[in-house]
Amino acid sequence: MHLTRLALTDFRSYPELSLELEPGVTTFSGENGEGKTNLVEAVGYLAALGSHRVASDAPLVRRGAERAVLRGAVTGAQGSTLVEIEVNPGRANRVRLNRAPQPRPRDVLGALRTVLFAPEDLALVKGDPGERRRFLDELLTASAPRYAGVRADYERVLKQRTALLKSAGSKGSLRGAAREAMTSTLDAWDAQLARAGAPLLAGRLRLVAALRPHLTAAYEAVSGGPAGEASGMNYRSSALENSDEFDEIGALETALLKALSGVRASELDRGVCLIGPHRDELELAVGGLPARGYASHGESWSLALALRLASFALLRDGQEDPVLILDDVFAELDTGRRDRLAGLVARAEQVLITAAVPADIPAVLAGARFTVCAGVVAGDG
């Protein structure tokens, strides 16, 4: 799979842009702040309906414009596909696939698949559990787009149940019979949360099991360290004592219900939902120790890179290569990690790279080169 054309209207710093792309390596170089990352951010948005830099859509629209439009022409084993997204902050975004309007934005997921490396990836190792949960869910959706709906269903039920807990909890405004009536409805909401959460939990557990061997191999390849520094990965569920014993959705639903009943009093007291996939953790380790808090800076970078390389290996397994994006990554790495990473990604079908200093990019990643200056993208011959 590769992107053959990227067109932007009022996206970030680009009033208008139309860029033709080829398979192989393409590098965008230029000073910081000139618009390099905006390009690959747009490619990532076409694939995942979200940015790796910001949580909301408003910053994506050029100042003074009401909306942004992104178009990507994709060529793969199934032929050519045109993905179009109209970003409307504060309103519903609109999408088209091969010029046909789609009822929901997530209906375009899967038309373009990407794996994006960025300096922000260090948060996958050093950041809060929410960073790792988002990583899992984004990879889950990239591997099977139907999980976008599974995740949306769970988040909808979670939001409603949390609102109920806040109203009925000790800090809420309800008292006496009104509170008793409200808490009596929690049984129904427990059932809904368990029903919505079980498929998401099952998907994450299967994903971690499939990703684990790829992570081990990728960490060894990118770190260049001895075998004793091997990485580890474990999914810790708020509802299960041993996640490895569960893989059937019905059993997971039962386990979630049981766990919810056991924390009912605590939830009412605190006004928050304490059980479910939103409270789970992806535990990462290096050399048998928790990566968060124990891994060195170099080990943390190697582990973050390995997570992305493992994602790439998982997505390409039996399928087409996703588009690889390396956003200003080489500047963060020492020479050894640069060369090892370059050797691992050089043979991908399409690699898009941004760099402020072209000399940071290893020679093995030679290919088409563009210079970005003040939002203007020009070929280097």
Short mmCIF file of C-alpha atoms in Angstrom, two decimals:
data_model
loop_
_atom_site.label_atom_id
_atom_site.label_comp_id
_atom_site.label_asym_id
_atom_site.label_seq_id
_atom_site.Cartn_x
_atom_site.Cartn_y
_atom_site.Cartn_z
CA MET A 1 0.00 0.00 0.00
CA HIS A 2 1.29 3.48 -0.82
CA LEU A 3 0.05 7.03 -1.09
CA THR A 4 0.24 8.44 -4.62
CA ARG A 5 -1.17 11.91 -4.01
CA LEU A 6 -1.80 14.17 -1.03
CA ALA A 7 -3.97 17.28 -1.44
CA LEU A 8 -4.72 19.77 1.34
CA THR A 9 -6.96 22.82 1.59
CA ASP A 10 -6.66 25.09 4.64
CA PHE A 11 -4.93 22.40 6.67
CA ARG A 12 -2.51 23.88 9.21
CA SER A 13 -0.07 26.12 7.26
CA TYR A 14 -1.26 25.04 3.81
CA PRO A 15 -3.93 27.12 2.01
CA GLU A 16 -3.59 24.76 -0.98
CA LEU A 17 -1.26 21.86 -1.65
CA SER A 18 -1.15 19.05 -4.19
CA LEU A 19 1.75 16.65 -3.88
CA GLU A 20 2.53 13.61 -6.01
CA LEU A 21 4.27 10.74 -4.19
CA GLU A 22 5.97 7.52 -5.25
CA PRO A 23 6.74 4.22 -3.52
CA GLY A 24 10.05 4.02 -1.72
CA VAL A 25 11.62 6.63 0.54
CA THR A 26 10.53 10.29 0.43
CA THR A 27 12.21 12.88 2.64
CA PHE A 28 10.88 16.33 3.56
CA SER A 29 13.61 18.58 4.95
CA GLY A 30 13.64 22.18 6.16
CA GLU A 31 13.98 24.34 9.22
CA ASN A 32 11.72 23.74 12.19
CA GLY A 33 8.36 25.46 11.94
CA GLU A 34 8.22 25.46 8.13
CA GLY A 35 5.47 22.83 7.76
CA LYS A 36 7.20 19.45 7.47
CA THR A 37 5.31 17.76 10.29
CA ASN A 38 2.03 19.23 9.02
CA LEU A 39 2.40 17.07 5.90
CA VAL A 40 2.84 13.76 7.66
CA GLU A 41 0.24 14.75 10.26
CA ALA A 42 -2.24 15.02 7.39
CA VAL A 43 -1.29 11.56 6.13
CA GLY A 44 -1.78 10.14 9.62
CA TYR A 45 -5.14 11.88 9.94
CA LEU A 46 -6.35 10.32 6.68
CA ALA A 47 -5.49 6.91 8.10
CA ALA A 48 -6.64 7.23 11.71
CA LEU A 49 -9.07 10.20 11.82
CA GLY A 50 -6.86 11.80 14.44
CA SER A 51 -3.63 13.71 14.93
CA HIS A 52 -0.52 12.46 16.73
CA ARG A 53 0.10 16.03 17.96
CA VAL A 54 -3.22 17.40 19.26
CA ALA A 55 -6.39 15.93 20.77
CA SER A 56 -8.92 18.21 19.03
CA ASP A 57 -9.51 19.20 15.41
CA ALA A 58 -9.57 22.98 15.88
CA PRO A 59 -5.78 23.50 15.56
CA LEU A 60 -5.80 21.61 12.24
CA VAL A 61 -7.77 24.32 10.41
CA ARG A 62 -5.73 27.21 9.03
CA ARG A 63 -6.31 30.46 10.88
CA GLY A 64 -9.16 32.40 9.28
CA ALA A 65 -10.67 29.34 7.56
CA GLU A 66 -13.84 27.55 8.64
CA ARG A 67 -12.84 24.05 7.63
CA ALA A 68 -9.96 21.98 6.28
CA VAL A 69 -10.11 19.39 3.51
CA LEU A 70 -7.71 16.46 3.17
CA ARG A 71 -7.54 14.16 0.15
CA GLY A 72 -5.37 11.11 -0.30
CA ALA A 73 -5.09 8.82 -3.32
CA VAL A 74 -4.03 5.34 -2.23
CA THR A 75 -2.85 2.45 -4.38
CA GLY A 76 -2.89 -1.10 -3.06
CA ALA A 77 -3.65 -4.68 -3.96
CA GLN A 78 -7.34 -3.83 -4.39
CA GLY A 79 -6.62 -0.98 -6.83
CA SER A 80 -6.85 2.77 -6.28
CA THR A 81 -8.89 4.50 -3.57
CA LEU A 82 -9.58 8.17 -2.94
CA VAL A 83 -10.12 9.19 0.69
CA GLU A 84 -11.53 12.66 1.41
CA ILE A 85 -12.09 14.19 4.84
CA GLU A 86 -13.68 17.56 5.59
CA VAL A 87 -12.64 18.70 9.07
CA ASN A 88 -15.29 20.88 10.71
CA PRO A 89 -14.33 21.89 14.27
CA GLY A 90 -17.37 21.98 16.53
CA ARG A 91 -19.46 20.10 13.97
CA ALA A 92 -19.49 16.65 12.45
CA ASN A 93 -16.70 15.92 10.02
CA ARG A 94 -17.69 14.65 6.59
CA VAL A 95 -15.96 11.90 4.64
CA ARG A 96 -16.09 10.47 1.14
CA LEU A 97 -14.66 7.26 -0.25
CA ASN A 98 -14.13 7.24 -4.02
CA ARG A 99 -16.25 10.43 -4.06
CA ALA A 100 -19.22 8.65 -2.42
CA PRO A 101 -20.34 10.24 0.90
CA GLN A 102 -20.09 7.89 3.87
CA PRO A 103 -22.59 7.98 6.76
CA ARG A 104 -19.89 7.94 9.46
CA PRO A 105 -16.28 9.16 9.44
CA ARG A 106 -15.03 5.79 10.67
CA ASP A 107 -16.31 4.17 7.47
CA VAL A 108 -13.08 5.26 5.73
CA LEU A 109 -10.83 3.50 8.23
CA GLY A 110 -8.70 0.85 6.58
CA ALA A 111 -8.49 2.58 3.20
CA LEU A 112 -5.06 3.89 4.23
CA ARG A 113 -2.97 2.31 6.96
CA THR A 114 0.06 3.99 8.50
CA VAL A 115 2.58 3.45 11.27
CA LEU A 116 3.95 6.74 12.56
CA PHE A 117 7.15 7.25 14.55
CA ALA A 118 7.47 10.64 16.29
CA PRO A 119 9.33 12.20 19.24
CA GLU A 120 6.02 12.03 21.14
CA ASP A 121 6.41 8.23 21.15
CA LEU A 122 8.65 8.45 24.20
CA ALA A 123 5.41 8.99 26.15
CA LEU A 124 4.44 5.39 25.28
CA VAL A 125 7.15 4.32 27.71
CA LYS A 126 7.46 7.21 30.16
CA GLY A 127 3.91 8.58 30.07
CA ASP A 128 0.68 7.76 31.85
CA PRO A 129 -1.29 4.51 31.23
CA GLY A 130 -3.70 6.42 28.98
CA GLU A 131 -0.93 6.81 26.39
CA ARG A 132 -0.47 3.06 26.18
CA ARG A 133 -4.21 2.36 26.12
CA ARG A 134 -4.56 4.75 23.19
CA PHE A 135 -1.65 3.02 21.44
CA LEU A 136 -3.39 -0.34 21.79
CA ASP A 137 -6.76 0.95 20.62
CA GLU A 138 -5.31 2.75 17.61
CA LEU A 139 -3.39 -0.37 16.57
CA LEU A 140 -6.47 -2.51 17.18
CA THR A 141 -8.51 -0.25 14.89
CA ALA A 142 -5.78 -0.22 12.23
CA SER A 143 -5.73 -4.02 12.23
CA ALA A 144 -9.53 -4.38 12.31
CA PRO A 145 -11.50 -1.14 11.64
CA ARG A 146 -14.66 -2.54 13.25
CA TYR A 147 -13.06 -1.87 16.63
CA ALA A 148 -13.64 1.85 16.08
CA GLY A 149 -17.32 1.13 16.64
CA VAL A 150 -16.59 -1.18 19.59
CA ARG A 151 -14.52 1.54 21.24
CA ALA A 152 -17.15 4.22 20.56
CA ASP A 153 -19.89 2.06 22.08
CA TYR A 154 -17.85 1.48 25.22
CA GLU A 155 -16.97 5.15 25.65
CA ARG A 156 -20.63 6.13 25.26
CA VAL A 157 -21.77 3.72 27.98
CA LEU A 158 -18.84 4.69 30.22
CA LYS A 159 -19.70 8.38 29.96
CA GLN A 160 -23.34 7.78 30.88
CA ARG A 161 -22.54 5.44 33.74
CA THR A 162 -19.94 7.86 35.13
CA ALA A 163 -22.50 10.68 35.06
CA LEU A 164 -24.89 8.49 37.05
CA LEU A 165 -22.22 7.69 39.63
CA LYS A 166 -21.42 11.35 40.09
CA SER A 167 -25.11 12.14 40.66
CA ALA A 168 -25.69 9.26 43.04
CA GLY A 169 -22.34 9.36 44.83
CA SER A 170 -21.60 10.86 48.22
CA LYS A 171 -20.52 14.12 46.59
CA GLY A 172 -23.53 14.28 44.32
CA SER A 173 -26.73 16.28 44.74
CA LEU A 174 -29.11 13.34 45.23
CA ARG A 175 -30.19 12.28 48.70
CA GLY A 176 -32.52 9.79 50.38
CA ALA A 177 -35.07 7.98 48.20
CA ALA A 178 -33.89 9.77 45.07
CA ARG A 179 -30.38 8.41 45.56
CA GLU A 180 -31.67 4.90 46.27
CA ALA A 181 -33.77 4.97 43.10
CA MET A 182 -30.80 6.15 41.06
CA THR A 183 -28.40 3.54 42.46
CA SER A 184 -30.92 0.79 41.75
CA THR A 185 -30.46 1.50 38.04
CA LEU A 186 -26.73 0.75 38.32
CA ASP A 187 -27.36 -2.95 37.81
CA ALA A 188 -28.62 -2.22 34.31
CA TRP A 189 -25.68 0.08 33.61
CA ASP A 190 -23.25 -2.53 34.96
CA ALA A 191 -24.65 -5.00 32.44
CA GLN A 192 -24.30 -2.49 29.61
CA LEU A 193 -20.74 -1.60 30.57
CA ALA A 194 -19.74 -5.27 30.77
CA ARG A 195 -21.43 -6.02 27.45
CA ALA A 196 -19.68 -3.10 25.73
CA GLY A 197 -16.34 -3.60 27.46
CA ALA A 198 -15.90 -7.34 26.90
CA PRO A 199 -15.28 -7.15 23.11
CA LEU A 200 -12.80 -4.30 23.57
CA LEU A 201 -10.99 -6.18 26.32
CA ALA A 202 -10.92 -9.37 24.24
CA GLY A 203 -9.48 -7.48 21.29
CA ARG A 204 -6.76 -5.90 23.41
CA LEU A 205 -5.79 -9.24 24.99
CA ARG A 206 -5.48 -10.92 21.58
CA LEU A 207 -3.56 -7.95 20.22
CA VAL A 208 -1.02 -8.00 23.05
CA ALA A 209 -0.50 -11.75 22.60
CA ALA A 210 0.09 -11.27 18.87
CA LEU A 211 2.31 -8.20 19.36
CA ARG A 212 4.56 -9.64 22.09
CA PRO A 213 6.91 -11.74 19.89
CA HIS A 214 7.22 -8.89 17.38
CA LEU A 215 8.15 -6.50 20.21
CA THR A 216 10.83 -8.85 21.53
CA ALA A 217 12.41 -9.19 18.09
CA ALA A 218 12.16 -5.48 17.31
CA TYR A 219 13.69 -4.40 20.62
CA GLU A 220 16.63 -6.72 20.16
CA ALA A 221 17.13 -5.43 16.61
CA VAL A 222 16.94 -1.71 17.39
CA SER A 223 18.76 -1.67 20.75
CA GLY A 224 21.76 -3.74 19.70
CA GLY A 225 22.07 -4.77 23.34
CA PRO A 226 22.70 -8.20 24.93
CA ALA A 227 19.91 -10.72 25.35
CA GLY A 228 19.62 -9.91 29.06
CA GLU A 229 18.13 -6.53 28.14
CA ALA A 230 15.13 -8.13 26.43
CA SER A 231 11.83 -6.29 26.55
CA GLY A 232 8.58 -7.53 28.03
CA MET A 233 4.89 -6.71 27.70
CA ASN A 234 1.91 -7.62 29.86
CA TYR A 235 -1.72 -6.52 29.86
CA ARG A 236 -3.03 -5.82 33.37
CA SER A 237 -6.81 -5.74 33.56
CA SER A 238 -8.73 -3.98 36.33
CA ALA A 239 -11.24 -6.83 36.23
CA LEU A 240 -9.04 -9.93 35.92
CA GLU A 241 -6.46 -11.44 38.24
CA ASN A 242 -4.80 -13.28 35.36
CA SER A 243 -5.49 -11.91 31.90
CA ASP A 244 -3.93 -14.96 30.21
CA GLU A 245 -6.78 -17.17 31.40
CA PHE A 246 -9.46 -15.29 29.46
CA ASP A 247 -10.04 -15.00 25.73
CA GLU A 248 -13.78 -15.67 25.33
CA ILE A 249 -16.08 -12.66 25.29
CA GLY A 250 -18.81 -14.27 27.41
CA ALA A 251 -16.34 -15.13 30.17
CA LEU A 252 -14.90 -11.61 30.05
CA GLU A 253 -18.38 -10.09 30.35
CA THR A 254 -19.07 -12.25 33.42
CA ALA A 255 -15.72 -11.26 34.94
CA LEU A 256 -16.41 -7.56 34.37
CA LEU A 257 -19.83 -7.84 36.02
CA LYS A 258 -18.36 -9.61 39.04
CA ALA A 259 -15.62 -7.02 39.41
CA LEU A 260 -18.11 -4.15 39.12
CA SER A 261 -20.28 -5.58 41.88
CA GLY A 262 -17.24 -5.77 44.14
CA VAL A 263 -16.43 -2.06 43.88
CA ARG A 264 -19.98 -0.66 43.92
CA ALA A 265 -19.55 1.03 47.31
CA SER A 266 -16.19 2.57 46.37
CA GLU A 267 -17.55 3.83 43.06
CA LEU A 268 -20.50 5.52 44.76
CA ASP A 269 -18.23 7.06 47.33
CA ARG A 270 -15.80 8.44 44.73
CA GLY A 271 -18.21 9.09 41.88
CA VAL A 272 -15.99 7.37 39.28
CA CYS A 273 -16.02 4.09 37.36
CA LEU A 274 -13.20 1.92 38.74
CA ILE A 275 -13.52 -1.18 36.55
CA GLY A 276 -13.22 -1.58 32.79
CA PRO A 277 -10.82 -1.24 29.86
CA HIS A 278 -10.46 2.49 30.59
CA ARG A 279 -8.65 1.56 33.85
CA ASP A 280 -6.35 -1.09 32.40
CA GLU A 281 -2.60 -0.86 31.85
CA LEU A 282 -0.14 -2.13 29.28
CA GLU A 283 2.92 -2.95 31.37
CA LEU A 284 6.29 -2.65 29.61
CA ALA A 285 9.59 -3.95 30.94
CA VAL A 286 13.28 -3.97 30.04
CA GLY A 287 15.61 -6.54 31.52
CA GLY A 288 12.89 -7.74 33.88
CA LEU A 289 12.26 -4.29 35.39
CA PRO A 290 9.34 -1.91 34.73
CA ALA A 291 10.33 0.38 31.88
CA ARG A 292 8.55 3.34 33.42
CA GLY A 293 10.85 4.54 36.16
CA TYR A 294 13.73 2.11 35.54
CA ALA A 295 14.64 2.24 31.84
CA SER A 296 17.40 4.63 30.78
CA HIS A 297 16.76 7.26 28.12
CA GLY A 298 18.34 5.06 25.47
CA GLU A 299 16.40 1.99 26.59
CA SER A 300 13.17 3.99 26.60
CA TRP A 301 13.79 5.17 23.05
CA SER A 302 14.62 1.65 21.92
CA LEU A 303 11.41 0.36 23.48
CA ALA A 304 9.30 3.13 21.94
CA LEU A 305 10.79 2.41 18.51
CA ALA A 306 10.28 -1.31 19.04
CA LEU A 307 6.58 -0.76 19.76
CA ARG A 308 6.18 0.97 16.40
CA LEU A 309 8.29 -1.60 14.55
CA ALA A 310 6.26 -4.38 16.15
CA SER A 311 3.07 -2.61 15.03
CA PHE A 312 4.41 -2.46 11.48
CA ALA A 313 5.32 -6.16 11.54
CA LEU A 314 1.87 -7.08 12.88
CA LEU A 315 -0.01 -4.98 10.31
CA ARG A 316 1.99 -6.27 7.36
CA ASP A 317 1.69 -9.93 8.44
CA GLY A 318 -0.09 -11.57 5.53
CA GLN A 319 -1.20 -8.17 4.20
CA GLU A 320 0.17 -5.12 2.43
CA ASP A 321 2.79 -2.91 4.01
CA PRO A 322 1.30 0.11 5.78
CA VAL A 323 2.89 3.47 4.99
CA LEU A 324 5.76 4.15 7.39
CA ILE A 325 6.13 7.72 8.69
CA LEU A 326 9.23 8.90 10.56
CA ASP A 327 8.60 12.40 11.86
CA ASP A 328 11.82 14.06 13.02
CA VAL A 329 12.91 10.84 14.72
CA PHE A 330 16.56 10.59 13.64
CA ALA A 331 17.53 13.80 15.44
CA GLU A 332 16.56 12.12 18.72
CA LEU A 333 18.73 9.02 18.22
CA ASP A 334 22.41 8.20 18.54
CA THR A 335 24.26 6.98 15.46
CA GLY A 336 23.88 3.29 16.30
CA ARG A 337 20.12 3.46 16.74
CA ARG A 338 19.78 5.63 13.61
CA ASP A 339 21.56 3.06 11.48
CA ARG A 340 19.74 0.08 12.96
CA LEU A 341 16.34 1.74 12.57
CA ALA A 342 17.12 2.75 8.98
CA GLY A 343 18.14 -0.79 8.10
CA LEU A 344 14.91 -2.16 9.54
CA VAL A 345 12.57 0.19 7.64
CA ALA A 346 14.44 0.68 4.34
CA ARG A 347 12.58 -2.07 2.52
CA ALA A 348 9.06 -0.93 3.42
CA GLU A 349 6.91 -0.18 0.40
CA GLN A 350 6.67 3.53 1.26
CA VAL A 351 8.55 5.54 3.87
CA LEU A 352 7.87 9.24 4.54
CA ILE A 353 10.55 11.05 6.55
CA THR A 354 10.82 14.57 7.96
CA ALA A 355 14.13 16.01 9.11
CA ALA A 356 15.50 19.46 9.89
CA VAL A 357 19.01 18.25 9.08
CA PRO A 358 19.19 15.93 6.02
CA ALA A 359 22.59 14.66 7.18
CA ASP A 360 20.84 12.99 10.14
CA ILE A 361 19.20 10.52 7.74
CA PRO A 362 21.31 7.38 7.08
CA ALA A 363 22.41 6.89 3.48
CA VAL A 364 20.46 3.63 3.17
CA LEU A 365 17.27 5.73 3.14
CA ALA A 366 18.06 7.47 -0.13
CA GLY A 367 15.09 8.44 -2.31
CA ALA A 368 12.97 11.38 -3.42
CA ARG A 369 13.71 14.61 -1.54
CA PHE A 370 11.61 17.71 -1.01
CA THR A 371 12.44 20.98 0.71
CA VAL A 372 9.75 22.65 2.83
CA CYS A 373 10.00 26.40 3.39
CA ALA A 374 7.19 28.67 4.62
CA GLY A 375 4.57 26.11 3.64
CA VAL A 376 5.94 25.66 0.11
CA VAL A 377 7.01 22.15 -0.87
CA ALA A 378 9.61 21.97 -3.65
CA GLY A 379 11.36 18.95 -5.16
CA ASP A 380 15.15 18.81 -4.93
CA GLY A 381 15.52 17.91 -8.54
#
